[in-house]
């Protein structure tokens, strides 16, 4: 598939390399191409452009920007370029205030997630929340002694979730579909929980697994 990635940070770069590794075509979008010089040297088959170039390029899009910049990045991507497309939403609504005893602050409430806000503004896109509850180093081909980890997903469009499930399985995940967009109210805060051992003990290597 052709994958357009909006975001040049650790997540955008890690997923872009992962999609290339698994045989997809990739363009990474940024406002500042200079940030990706090293990445492109390491991944010469990848392409770099503006947010709008990446959004136009991708059959499937990945949103991997700072939560506070998510609306702005998608506007820069261009509403017409989002039409009908699956948007893999990796973002977390982390506020600019510092964590308290290792617990991040969010700018959303438990009654409205960031993904619901994005789905409302960009109604022609098909958002699927995923990849937000693990560190970028474990997003592609995760290896844990405890076995295959679980990625929680949600979104309103079943076909988009099937597309994302296929990608997650290819990337080495078990998938737990938590339903419609409102489930992002529960999935986004998993990021808070995931980060606590990191902030308290510098332990950033772990993932969630759903046992039945
Ligand atoms: N880091 C992780 O391991 C991890 C794990 C799971 C989920 N997440 C989530 O994934 C997202 C990306 O995280 P990250 O660590 O890769 O990077 P980040 O530092 O959170 O975000 C960097 C990206 O955000 C864009 N950006 C920032 N402000 C913007 C604005 N006002 N308008 C448009 N774009 C803006 C930057 O654009 P430019 O390219 O133009 O500079 C850059 O591409 C975040 O929402 C984060 O919470 C992160």
GROMACS .gro file of C-alpha atoms and ligand atoms in nm:
model
  260
    1UNK     CA    1   0.000   0.000   0.000
    2UNK     CA    2   0.100   0.365  -0.036
    3UNK     CA    3   0.128   0.511   0.315
    4UNK     CA    4   0.130   0.886   0.384
    5UNK     CA    5   0.267   0.971   0.727
    6UNK     CA    6   0.190   1.308   0.883
    7UNK     CA    7   0.463   1.357   1.140
    8UNK     CA    8   0.843   1.362   1.157
    9UNK     CA    9   0.890   1.269   1.525
   10UNK     CA   10   0.999   0.937   1.673
   11UNK     CA   11   0.664   0.774   1.591
   12UNK     CA   12   0.645   0.899   1.233
   13UNK     CA   13   1.001   0.787   1.166
   14UNK     CA   14   0.964   0.445   1.335
   15UNK     CA   15   0.638   0.362   1.157
   16UNK     CA   16   0.769   0.489   0.824
   17UNK     CA   17   1.071   0.257   0.854
   18UNK     CA   18   0.838  -0.026   0.958
   19UNK     CA   19   0.608   0.021   0.659
   20UNK     CA   20   0.910   0.021   0.426
   21UNK     CA   21   1.046  -0.293   0.593
   22UNK     CA   22   0.710  -0.467   0.538
   23UNK     CA   23   0.698  -0.381   0.168
   24UNK     CA   24   0.485  -0.066   0.155
   25UNK     CA   25   0.561   0.265  -0.018
   26UNK     CA   26   0.601   0.559   0.219
   27UNK     CA   27   0.604   0.937   0.213
   28UNK     CA   28   0.663   1.124   0.541
   29UNK     CA   29   0.509   1.471   0.573
   30UNK     CA   30   0.660   1.754   0.775
   31UNK     CA   31   0.674   2.133   0.784
   32UNK     CA   32   1.054   2.104   0.806
   33UNK     CA   33   1.228   1.858   0.571
   34UNK     CA   34   1.564   1.918   0.745
   35UNK     CA   35   1.439   1.711   1.040
   36UNK     CA   36   1.430   1.404   0.817
   37UNK     CA   37   1.776   1.424   0.658
   38UNK     CA   38   1.917   1.147   0.876
   39UNK     CA   39   1.603   0.933   0.835
   40UNK     CA   40   1.614   0.956   0.456
   41UNK     CA   41   1.984   0.864   0.455
   42UNK     CA   42   1.895   0.548   0.650
   43UNK     CA   43   1.579   0.483   0.446
   44UNK     CA   44   1.661   0.585   0.089
   45UNK     CA   45   1.349   0.423  -0.057
   46UNK     CA   46   1.125   0.651   0.151
   47UNK     CA   47   1.006   0.993   0.035
   48UNK     CA   48   0.963   1.321   0.223
   49UNK     CA   49   0.723   1.608   0.152
   50UNK     CA   50   0.494   1.864   0.309
   51UNK     CA   51   0.192   1.742   0.510
   52UNK     CA   52  -0.025   1.795   0.199
   53UNK     CA   53   0.212   1.592  -0.021
   54UNK     CA   54   0.203   1.298   0.220
   55UNK     CA   55  -0.175   1.320   0.260
   56UNK     CA   56  -0.221   1.320  -0.119
   57UNK     CA   57   0.028   1.033  -0.164
   58UNK     CA   58  -0.119   0.790   0.087
   59UNK     CA   59  -0.400   0.544   0.026
   60UNK     CA   60  -0.378   0.497   0.402
   61UNK     CA   61  -0.263   0.785   0.624
   62UNK     CA   62  -0.087   0.785   0.960
   63UNK     CA   63  -0.135   1.078   1.197
   64UNK     CA   64   0.178   1.099   1.415
   65UNK     CA   65   0.197   1.456   1.542
   66UNK     CA   66   0.189   1.624   1.882
   67UNK     CA   67  -0.166   1.601   2.016
   68UNK     CA   68  -0.204   1.978   2.042
   69UNK     CA   69  -0.109   2.010   1.672
   70UNK     CA   70  -0.334   1.731   1.539
   71UNK     CA   71  -0.613   1.949   1.398
   72UNK     CA   72  -0.362   2.191   1.246
   73UNK     CA   73  -0.160   1.910   1.084
   74UNK     CA   74  -0.472   1.757   0.926
   75UNK     CA   75  -0.586   2.098   0.800
   76UNK     CA   76  -0.240   2.140   0.646
   77UNK     CA   77  -0.278   1.792   0.494
   78UNK     CA   78  -0.588   1.920   0.315
   79UNK     CA   79  -0.945   1.806   0.374
   80UNK     CA   80  -0.979   1.688   0.014
   81UNK     CA   81  -0.673   1.464   0.056
   82UNK     CA   82  -0.837   1.289   0.353
   83UNK     CA   83  -1.160   1.199   0.175
   84UNK     CA   84  -1.257   0.837   0.230
   85UNK     CA   85  -0.914   0.743   0.361
   86UNK     CA   86  -0.825   0.533   0.664
   87UNK     CA   87  -0.633   0.751   0.912
   88UNK     CA   88  -0.424   0.556   1.163
   89UNK     CA   89  -0.442   0.787   1.464
   90UNK     CA   90  -0.139   0.738   1.691
   91UNK     CA   91  -0.185   1.065   1.879
   92UNK     CA   92  -0.236   1.122   2.249
   93UNK     CA   93  -0.393   1.439   2.391
   94UNK     CA   94  -0.100   1.520   2.619
   95UNK     CA   95  -0.119   1.870   2.768
   96UNK     CA   96   0.185   2.096   2.787
   97UNK     CA   97   0.181   2.086   3.170
   98UNK     CA   98   0.437   1.848   3.329
   99UNK     CA   99   0.338   1.503   3.466
  100UNK     CA  100   0.245   1.475   3.835
  101UNK     CA  101   0.418   1.181   4.008
  102UNK     CA  102   0.467   1.028   3.666
  103UNK     CA  103   0.106   1.080   3.553
  104UNK     CA  104   0.065   1.280   3.232
  105UNK     CA  105  -0.196   1.554   3.202
  106UNK     CA  106  -0.444   1.544   2.913
  107UNK     CA  107  -0.623   1.839   2.752
  108UNK     CA  108  -0.931   1.623   2.687
  109UNK     CA  109  -1.187   1.482   2.933
  110UNK     CA  110  -1.301   1.123   2.992
  111UNK     CA  111  -1.623   1.217   2.809
  112UNK     CA  112  -1.454   1.324   2.485
  113UNK     CA  113  -1.136   1.188   2.329
  114UNK     CA  114  -0.905   1.358   2.084
  115UNK     CA  115  -0.999   1.110   1.814
  116UNK     CA  116  -1.368   1.195   1.848
  117UNK     CA  117  -1.281   1.564   1.804
  118UNK     CA  118  -1.077   1.481   1.493
  119UNK     CA  119  -1.349   1.254   1.351
  120UNK     CA  120  -1.605   1.533   1.401
  121UNK     CA  121  -1.396   1.801   1.225
  122UNK     CA  122  -1.269   1.571   0.946
  123UNK     CA  123  -1.590   1.376   0.892
  124UNK     CA  124  -1.487   1.248   0.547
  125UNK     CA  125  -1.188   1.057   0.689
  126UNK     CA  126  -1.208   0.719   0.863
  127UNK     CA  127  -1.009   0.738   1.186
  128UNK     CA  128  -0.880   0.432   1.369
  129UNK     CA  129  -0.708   0.478   1.704
  130UNK     CA  130  -0.402   0.260   1.735
  131UNK     CA  131  -0.030   0.251   1.823
  132UNK     CA  132  -0.091   0.513   2.096
  133UNK     CA  133  -0.041   0.277   2.392
  134UNK     CA  134   0.316   0.160   2.328
  135UNK     CA  135   0.655   0.325   2.281
  136UNK     CA  136   0.778   0.387   1.928
  137UNK     CA  137   1.065   0.137   1.973
  138UNK     CA  138   0.811  -0.148   2.008
  139UNK     CA  139   0.560  -0.047   1.739
  140UNK     CA  140   0.703  -0.267   1.464
  141UNK     CA  141   0.785  -0.635   1.523
  142UNK     CA  142   0.763  -0.611   1.904
  143UNK     CA  143   0.959  -0.875   2.097
  144UNK     CA  144   0.856  -0.944   2.457
  145UNK     CA  145   0.935  -1.243   2.678
  146UNK     CA  146   0.567  -1.248   2.776
  147UNK     CA  147   0.456  -1.318   2.419
  148UNK     CA  148   0.276  -1.123   2.150
  149UNK     CA  149   0.138  -0.795   2.289
  150UNK     CA  150  -0.215  -0.662   2.230
  151UNK     CA  151  -0.294  -0.341   2.045
  152UNK     CA  152  -0.631  -0.185   2.129
  153UNK     CA  153  -0.808  -0.019   1.838
  154UNK     CA  154  -1.137   0.161   1.781
  155UNK     CA  155  -1.314   0.361   1.513
  156UNK     CA  156  -1.651   0.406   1.344
  157UNK     CA  157  -1.566   0.243   1.010
  158UNK     CA  158  -1.544  -0.136   1.000
  159UNK     CA  159  -1.355  -0.152   0.669
  160UNK     CA  160  -1.094   0.094   0.799
  161UNK     CA  161  -1.050  -0.122   1.112
  162UNK     CA  162  -1.003  -0.431   0.893
  163UNK     CA  163  -0.729  -0.246   0.701
  164UNK     CA  164  -0.558  -0.144   1.025
  165UNK     CA  165  -0.595  -0.493   1.171
  166UNK     CA  166  -0.414  -0.632   0.867
  167UNK     CA  167  -0.128  -0.387   0.921
  168UNK     CA  168  -0.107  -0.464   1.293
  169UNK     CA  169  -0.097  -0.838   1.231
  170UNK     CA  170   0.176  -0.784   0.971
  171UNK     CA  171   0.367  -0.577   1.230
  172UNK     CA  172   0.344  -0.859   1.487
  173UNK     CA  173   0.048  -0.760   1.709
  174UNK     CA  174  -0.264  -0.921   1.847
  175UNK     CA  175  -0.555  -0.685   1.790
  176UNK     CA  176  -0.840  -0.606   2.031
  177UNK     CA  177  -1.119  -0.407   1.865
  178UNK     CA  178  -1.294  -0.200   2.133
  179UNK     CA  179  -1.572  -0.070   1.905
  180UNK     CA  180  -1.667   0.279   1.794
  181UNK     CA  181  -1.487   0.612   1.827
  182UNK     CA  182  -1.607   0.667   2.187
  183UNK     CA  183  -1.377   0.382   2.296
  184UNK     CA  184  -1.085   0.620   2.235
  185UNK     CA  185  -1.191   0.778   2.569
  186UNK     CA  186  -1.053   0.459   2.728
  187UNK     CA  187  -0.771   0.380   2.482
  188UNK     CA  188  -0.603   0.722   2.486
  189UNK     CA  189  -0.547   0.715   2.866
  190UNK     CA  190  -0.362   0.382   2.830
  191UNK     CA  191  -0.076   0.610   2.727
  192UNK     CA  192  -0.078   0.763   3.077
  193UNK     CA  193  -0.058   0.418   3.233
  194UNK     CA  194   0.211   0.303   2.988
  195UNK     CA  195   0.430   0.607   3.068
  196UNK     CA  196   0.418   0.585   3.450
  197UNK     CA  197   0.695   0.320   3.488
  198UNK     CA  198   0.905   0.528   3.248
  199UNK     CA  199   0.873   0.852   3.442
  200UNK     CA  200   0.911   0.681   3.784
  201UNK     CA  201   1.175   0.416   3.709
  202UNK     CA  202   1.310   0.483   3.358
  203UNK     CA  203   1.137   0.162   3.247
  204UNK     CA  204   1.011   0.228   2.896
  205UNK     CA  205   1.010  -0.130   2.760
  206UNK     CA  206   0.671  -0.294   2.807
  207UNK     CA  207   0.338  -0.338   2.630
  208UNK     CA  208  -0.018  -0.436   2.721
  209UNK     CA  209  -0.164  -0.783   2.674
  210UNK     CA  210  -0.532  -0.873   2.705
  211UNK     CA  211  -0.579  -1.215   2.866
  212UNK     CA  212  -0.895  -1.417   2.829
  213LIG     N1  213   0.696   0.891   2.127
  213LIG     C1  214   0.632   0.776   2.143
  213LIG     O1  215   0.697   0.672   2.166
  213LIG     C2  216   0.483   0.771   2.131
  213LIG     C3  217   0.418   0.649   2.152
  213LIG     C4  218   0.281   0.640   2.129
  213LIG     C5  219   0.210   0.752   2.088
  213LIG     N2  220   0.275   0.872   2.072
  213LIG     C6  221   0.199   0.987   2.022
  213LIG     O2  222   0.231   0.999   1.885
  213LIG     C7  223   0.233   1.138   1.846
  213LIG     C8  224   0.370   1.170   1.786
  213LIG     O3  225   0.467   1.158   1.886
  213LIG     P1  226   0.623   1.180   1.858
  213LIG     O4  227   0.692   1.146   1.985
  213LIG     O5  228   0.662   1.110   1.734
  213LIG     O6  229   0.640   1.332   1.823
  213LIG     P2  230   0.588   1.472   1.882
  213LIG     O7  231   0.706   1.548   1.928
  213LIG     O8  232   0.476   1.452   1.976
  213LIG     O9  233   0.530   1.537   1.747
  213LIG     C9  234   0.616   1.574   1.645
  213LIG    C10  235   0.535   1.605   1.521
  213LIG    O10  236   0.428   1.694   1.554
  213LIG    C11  237   0.420   1.794   1.455
  213LIG     N3  238   0.361   1.914   1.512
  213LIG    C12  239   0.385   1.968   1.635
  213LIG     N4  240   0.310   2.080   1.651
  213LIG    C13  241   0.240   2.095   1.535
  213LIG    C14  242   0.146   2.191   1.491
  213LIG     N5  243   0.107   2.294   1.569
  213LIG     N6  244   0.092   2.175   1.368
  213LIG    C15  245   0.129   2.073   1.288
  213LIG     N7  246   0.219   1.980   1.327
  213LIG    C16  247   0.272   1.989   1.447
  213LIG    C17  248   0.565   1.815   1.412
  213LIG    O11  249   0.564   1.872   1.283
  213LIG     P3  250   0.698   1.900   1.199
  213LIG    O12  251   0.735   1.770   1.136
  213LIG    O13  252   0.655   1.999   1.097
  213LIG    O14  253   0.798   1.951   1.298
  213LIG    C18  254   0.618   1.673   1.414
  213LIG    O15  255   0.593   1.609   1.290
  213LIG    C19  256   0.200   1.217   1.973
  213LIG    O16  257   0.065   1.251   1.971
  213LIG    C20  258   0.234   1.120   2.086
  213LIG    O17  259   0.156   1.144   2.202
  213LIG    C21  260   0.409   0.882   2.093
   0.00000   0.00000   0.00000
